[in-house]
Amino acid sequence: SRIGSTHISLVVNGLCPHYKVDCIGTEAATLSAHLTAISIVPELIISAGTAGGFTSANATIGDVYLSHQKVCFHDRRIPIDGFKEYGIGSYPCIDSTPIAQALCLKQGIISSGSSLDCTPKDLEVMRSYNAQVKEMEAAAIARVAQLHGISFLAIKSITDLIDHARPTEEVFLENLHHASQILAQKTLDVLHFISYP
């Protein structure tokens, strides 16, 4: 489809044929992003999805964040010189400040991992680079975008709060529909902003 003269392609990871659930996480995201990069050759890849936030960073359920400065991994622990930094990564994103200001969205460093929950070590790693959003795909997609020389932006709607006492899966499921509705509208707003600067 198009917004103005901008061609928009929606790419999803699909369903797992074996387990009959959505394909989530870094592996599915990497494959989809790579196939998108080589078949569509976009100017910009946007990772839109839901995520966890932090009450300590003033996040609330339904807040929408744009990636800011970089995206990283928090659960690729490789305690060997050079590989430690490789494991965490630091993948660039476009300057989202004009979009955030125009659309009244929050910005933050986004961190990706392969688990819905969060270990104390994950928290330690995320704090080391001041992550404000935790999710399961953005860093993998940003890494592929970087390899292909494609610009990257993430849009994440908060479903749960990492530093809260309730179990993550319970809060996530409770808020998924609401956060997804907000995400859909804000993603359209961002697409219109990009298409009609």
mmCIF file of C-alpha atoms in Angstrom:
data_model
loop_
_atom_site.group_PDB
_atom_site.id
_atom_site.type_symbol
_atom_site.label_atom_id
_atom_site.label_comp_id
_atom_site.label_asym_id
_atom_site.label_seq_id
_atom_site.Cartn_x
_atom_site.Cartn_y
_atom_site.Cartn_z
ATOM 1 C CA SER A 1 0.000 0.000 0.000
ATOM 2 C CA ARG A 2 0.989 3.651 -0.171
ATOM 3 C CA ILE A 3 0.841 6.722 2.008
ATOM 4 C CA GLY A 4 1.309 9.617 -0.384
ATOM 5 C CA SER A 5 4.231 8.625 -2.582
ATOM 6 C CA THR A 6 5.698 6.328 0.079
ATOM 7 C CA HIS A 7 5.336 2.593 -0.575
ATOM 8 C CA ILE A 8 4.616 0.648 2.628
ATOM 9 C CA SER A 9 5.196 -3.119 2.950
ATOM 10 C CA LEU A 10 3.888 -4.956 6.006
ATOM 11 C CA VAL A 11 6.018 -7.969 6.898
ATOM 12 C CA VAL A 12 5.084 -10.388 9.680
ATOM 13 C CA ASN A 13 6.841 -13.476 10.983
ATOM 14 C CA GLY A 14 3.812 -15.736 10.532
ATOM 15 C CA LEU A 15 2.688 -18.730 12.538
ATOM 16 C CA CYS A 16 4.839 -21.645 13.638
ATOM 17 C CA PRO A 17 3.458 -24.663 11.732
ATOM 18 C CA HIS A 18 4.489 -27.056 14.506
ATOM 19 C CA TYR A 19 3.398 -25.214 17.672
ATOM 20 C CA LYS A 20 0.569 -23.160 16.073
ATOM 21 C CA VAL A 21 1.632 -19.897 17.737
ATOM 22 C CA ASP A 22 2.989 -16.611 16.402
ATOM 23 C CA CYS A 23 6.675 -16.753 15.503
ATOM 24 C CA ILE A 24 8.212 -14.333 17.992
ATOM 25 C CA GLY A 25 11.744 -13.605 19.126
ATOM 26 C CA THR A 26 15.083 -12.825 17.601
ATOM 27 C CA GLU A 27 15.427 -15.831 15.286
ATOM 28 C CA ALA A 28 12.146 -15.236 13.440
ATOM 29 C CA ALA A 29 12.841 -11.483 13.353
ATOM 30 C CA THR A 30 16.301 -12.017 11.856
ATOM 31 C CA LEU A 31 14.971 -14.227 9.080
ATOM 32 C CA SER A 32 12.061 -11.907 8.216
ATOM 33 C CA ALA A 33 14.301 -8.843 8.249
ATOM 34 C CA HIS A 34 16.904 -10.486 6.008
ATOM 35 C CA LEU A 35 14.297 -11.648 3.488
ATOM 36 C CA THR A 36 12.766 -8.160 3.532
ATOM 37 C CA ALA A 37 16.142 -6.521 2.998
ATOM 38 C CA ILE A 38 17.006 -8.634 -0.043
ATOM 39 C CA SER A 39 13.572 -8.877 -1.670
ATOM 40 C CA ILE A 40 12.027 -5.448 -1.022
ATOM 41 C CA VAL A 41 15.242 -3.419 -0.463
ATOM 42 C CA PRO A 42 13.526 -0.768 1.682
ATOM 43 C CA GLU A 43 14.987 2.612 2.628
ATOM 44 C CA LEU A 44 13.746 2.187 6.201
ATOM 45 C CA ILE A 45 12.784 -0.830 8.306
ATOM 46 C CA ILE A 46 10.431 -0.197 11.220
ATOM 47 C CA SER A 47 10.084 -2.754 13.998
ATOM 48 C CA ALA A 48 6.603 -2.195 15.441
ATOM 49 C CA GLY A 49 5.490 -4.239 18.420
ATOM 50 C CA THR A 50 4.781 -4.471 22.110
ATOM 51 C CA ALA A 51 7.306 -4.354 24.924
ATOM 52 C CA GLY A 52 7.979 -4.076 28.610
ATOM 53 C CA GLY A 53 8.833 -0.782 30.267
ATOM 54 C CA PHE A 54 10.192 0.359 33.608
ATOM 55 C CA THR A 55 8.296 2.215 36.316
ATOM 56 C CA SER A 56 11.694 3.603 37.355
ATOM 57 C CA ALA A 57 11.807 5.355 33.945
ATOM 58 C CA ASN A 58 8.224 6.627 34.359
ATOM 59 C CA ALA A 59 6.716 4.175 31.870
ATOM 60 C CA THR A 60 3.028 3.353 32.055
ATOM 61 C CA ILE A 61 0.928 0.760 30.254
ATOM 62 C CA GLY A 62 0.085 1.977 26.752
ATOM 63 C CA ASP A 63 3.015 4.402 26.437
ATOM 64 C CA VAL A 64 4.577 4.311 22.981
ATOM 65 C CA TYR A 65 8.336 4.612 22.613
ATOM 66 C CA LEU A 66 10.490 5.326 19.593
ATOM 67 C CA SER A 67 13.991 3.896 19.523
ATOM 68 C CA HIS A 68 16.603 6.445 20.537
ATOM 69 C CA GLN A 69 20.356 6.336 19.887
ATOM 70 C CA LYS A 70 20.731 2.549 19.687
ATOM 71 C CA VAL A 71 19.232 -0.862 20.265
ATOM 72 C CA CYS A 72 21.076 -3.659 22.072
ATOM 73 C CA PHE A 73 20.739 -7.231 23.291
ATOM 74 C CA HIS A 74 20.600 -8.091 27.008
ATOM 75 C CA ASP A 75 20.776 -11.876 27.108
ATOM 76 C CA ARG A 76 23.681 -12.786 24.828
ATOM 77 C CA ARG A 77 26.229 -13.290 27.586
ATOM 78 C CA ILE A 78 29.706 -14.051 26.220
ATOM 79 C CA PRO A 79 32.329 -13.167 28.888
ATOM 80 C CA ILE A 80 35.282 -13.154 26.476
ATOM 81 C CA ASP A 81 37.082 -9.987 25.333
ATOM 82 C CA GLY A 82 35.530 -8.655 22.154
ATOM 83 C CA PHE A 83 32.711 -11.187 22.207
ATOM 84 C CA LYS A 84 31.113 -9.482 25.223
ATOM 85 C CA GLU A 85 30.622 -6.311 23.179
ATOM 86 C CA TYR A 86 29.556 -8.343 20.135
ATOM 87 C CA GLY A 87 26.939 -10.107 22.251
ATOM 88 C CA ILE A 88 25.393 -6.895 23.511
ATOM 89 C CA GLY A 89 25.758 -5.006 20.250
ATOM 90 C CA SER A 90 24.935 -1.370 19.652
ATOM 91 C CA TYR A 91 22.890 -0.958 16.514
ATOM 92 C CA PRO A 92 21.974 2.518 15.257
ATOM 93 C CA CYS A 93 18.533 3.893 14.607
ATOM 94 C CA ILE A 94 17.408 7.046 12.864
ATOM 95 C CA ASP A 95 17.094 10.240 14.884
ATOM 96 C CA SER A 96 13.534 9.888 16.152
ATOM 97 C CA THR A 97 13.498 13.217 18.017
ATOM 98 C CA PRO A 98 11.517 15.189 15.384
ATOM 99 C CA ILE A 99 8.913 12.427 15.201
ATOM 100 C CA ALA A 100 8.688 12.054 18.989
ATOM 101 C CA GLN A 101 8.266 15.787 19.470
ATOM 102 C CA ALA A 102 5.664 16.155 16.741
ATOM 103 C CA LEU A 103 3.602 13.164 17.877
ATOM 104 C CA CYS A 104 4.191 13.444 21.643
ATOM 105 C CA LEU A 105 5.850 10.024 21.887
ATOM 106 C CA LYS A 106 8.505 8.888 24.322
ATOM 107 C CA GLN A 107 12.016 7.864 23.291
ATOM 108 C CA GLY A 108 14.351 5.319 24.784
ATOM 109 C CA ILE A 109 17.105 2.817 24.237
ATOM 110 C CA ILE A 110 15.502 -0.507 23.348
ATOM 111 C CA SER A 111 16.868 -3.855 24.488
ATOM 112 C CA SER A 112 16.039 -7.241 22.986
ATOM 113 C CA GLY A 113 16.219 -10.752 24.359
ATOM 114 C CA SER A 114 14.732 -14.171 23.747
ATOM 115 C CA SER A 115 12.632 -14.462 26.908
ATOM 116 C CA LEU A 116 9.455 -12.793 28.114
ATOM 117 C CA ASP A 117 10.671 -12.706 31.708
ATOM 118 C CA CYS A 118 13.774 -10.947 32.961
ATOM 119 C CA THR A 119 16.638 -12.307 35.058
ATOM 120 C CA PRO A 120 18.700 -10.209 37.487
ATOM 121 C CA LYS A 121 21.614 -10.475 35.025
ATOM 122 C CA ASP A 122 19.389 -9.202 32.194
ATOM 123 C CA LEU A 123 18.477 -6.214 34.358
ATOM 124 C CA GLU A 124 22.139 -5.563 35.130
ATOM 125 C CA VAL A 125 23.022 -5.573 31.433
ATOM 126 C CA MET A 126 20.079 -3.318 30.516
ATOM 127 C CA ARG A 127 21.012 -0.855 33.252
ATOM 128 C CA SER A 128 24.580 -0.727 31.918
ATOM 129 C CA TYR A 129 23.347 1.025 28.758
ATOM 130 C CA ASN A 130 20.265 2.699 30.270
ATOM 131 C CA ALA A 131 17.632 0.680 28.405
ATOM 132 C CA GLN A 132 14.087 1.902 28.884
ATOM 133 C CA VAL A 133 12.262 -0.680 26.800
ATOM 134 C CA LYS A 134 12.618 -4.501 26.831
ATOM 135 C CA GLU A 135 11.306 -6.646 24.004
ATOM 136 C CA MET A 136 12.169 -9.600 21.768
ATOM 137 C CA GLU A 137 12.906 -8.482 18.180
ATOM 138 C CA ALA A 138 14.250 -4.962 17.608
ATOM 139 C CA ALA A 139 17.991 -5.572 18.052
ATOM 140 C CA ALA A 140 17.896 -8.557 15.702
ATOM 141 C CA ILE A 141 16.125 -6.496 13.036
ATOM 142 C CA ALA A 142 18.423 -3.516 13.598
ATOM 143 C CA ARG A 143 21.462 -5.769 13.206
ATOM 144 C CA VAL A 144 20.183 -7.016 9.834
ATOM 145 C CA ALA A 145 19.334 -3.468 8.766
ATOM 146 C CA GLN A 146 22.878 -2.367 9.633
ATOM 147 C CA LEU A 147 24.381 -5.252 7.637
ATOM 148 C CA HIS A 148 22.354 -4.197 4.589
ATOM 149 C CA GLY A 149 22.913 -0.454 5.026
ATOM 150 C CA ILE A 150 19.211 0.197 5.685
ATOM 151 C CA SER A 151 17.920 2.800 8.145
ATOM 152 C CA PHE A 152 16.079 1.497 11.210
ATOM 153 C CA LEU A 153 13.419 2.692 13.645
ATOM 154 C CA ALA A 154 11.502 0.840 16.365
ATOM 155 C CA ILE A 155 8.048 1.711 17.687
ATOM 156 C CA LYS A 156 7.082 -0.121 20.887
ATOM 157 C CA SER A 157 3.899 0.027 22.962
ATOM 158 C CA ILE A 158 4.198 -0.905 26.641
ATOM 159 C CA THR A 159 2.205 -3.948 27.808
ATOM 160 C CA ASP A 160 3.936 -4.677 31.109
ATOM 161 C CA LEU A 161 6.325 -3.166 33.631
ATOM 162 C CA ILE A 162 9.547 -5.064 34.264
ATOM 163 C CA ASP A 163 10.202 -3.675 37.736
ATOM 164 C CA HIS A 164 6.741 -4.501 39.063
ATOM 165 C CA ALA A 165 5.742 -7.337 41.369
ATOM 166 C CA ARG A 166 3.112 -9.033 39.173
ATOM 167 C CA PRO A 167 4.182 -11.879 36.830
ATOM 168 C CA THR A 168 5.133 -10.529 33.384
ATOM 169 C CA GLU A 169 3.008 -13.001 31.416
ATOM 170 C CA GLU A 170 -0.099 -12.133 33.435
ATOM 171 C CA VAL A 171 0.248 -8.375 32.910
ATOM 172 C CA PHE A 172 1.288 -8.824 29.267
ATOM 173 C CA LEU A 173 -1.833 -10.830 28.392
ATOM 174 C CA GLU A 174 -4.055 -8.460 30.351
ATOM 175 C CA ASN A 175 -2.814 -5.412 28.425
ATOM 176 C CA LEU A 176 -1.926 -6.835 24.995
ATOM 177 C CA HIS A 177 -5.126 -5.817 23.221
ATOM 178 C CA HIS A 178 -5.104 -2.267 24.607
ATOM 179 C CA ALA A 179 -1.401 -1.715 23.891
ATOM 180 C CA SER A 180 -1.759 -3.179 20.383
ATOM 181 C CA GLN A 181 -4.608 -0.795 19.540
ATOM 182 C CA ILE A 182 -2.513 2.175 20.618
ATOM 183 C CA LEU A 183 0.491 0.796 18.715
ATOM 184 C CA ALA A 184 -1.537 0.482 15.502
ATOM 185 C CA GLN A 185 -2.688 4.102 15.649
ATOM 186 C CA LYS A 186 0.713 5.516 16.581
ATOM 187 C CA THR A 187 2.421 3.473 13.869
ATOM 188 C CA LEU A 188 0.056 4.994 11.305
ATOM 189 C CA ASP A 189 0.811 8.433 12.742
ATOM 190 C CA VAL A 190 4.546 7.814 12.367
ATOM 191 C CA LEU A 191 4.103 6.565 8.794
ATOM 192 C CA HIS A 192 2.111 9.678 7.889
ATOM 193 C CA PHE A 193 4.742 11.900 9.523
ATOM 194 C CA ILE A 194 7.542 10.202 7.584
ATOM 195 C CA SER A 195 5.569 10.302 4.333
ATOM 196 C CA TYR A 196 4.542 13.960 4.681
ATOM 197 C CA PRO A 197 7.465 15.620 6.543
#
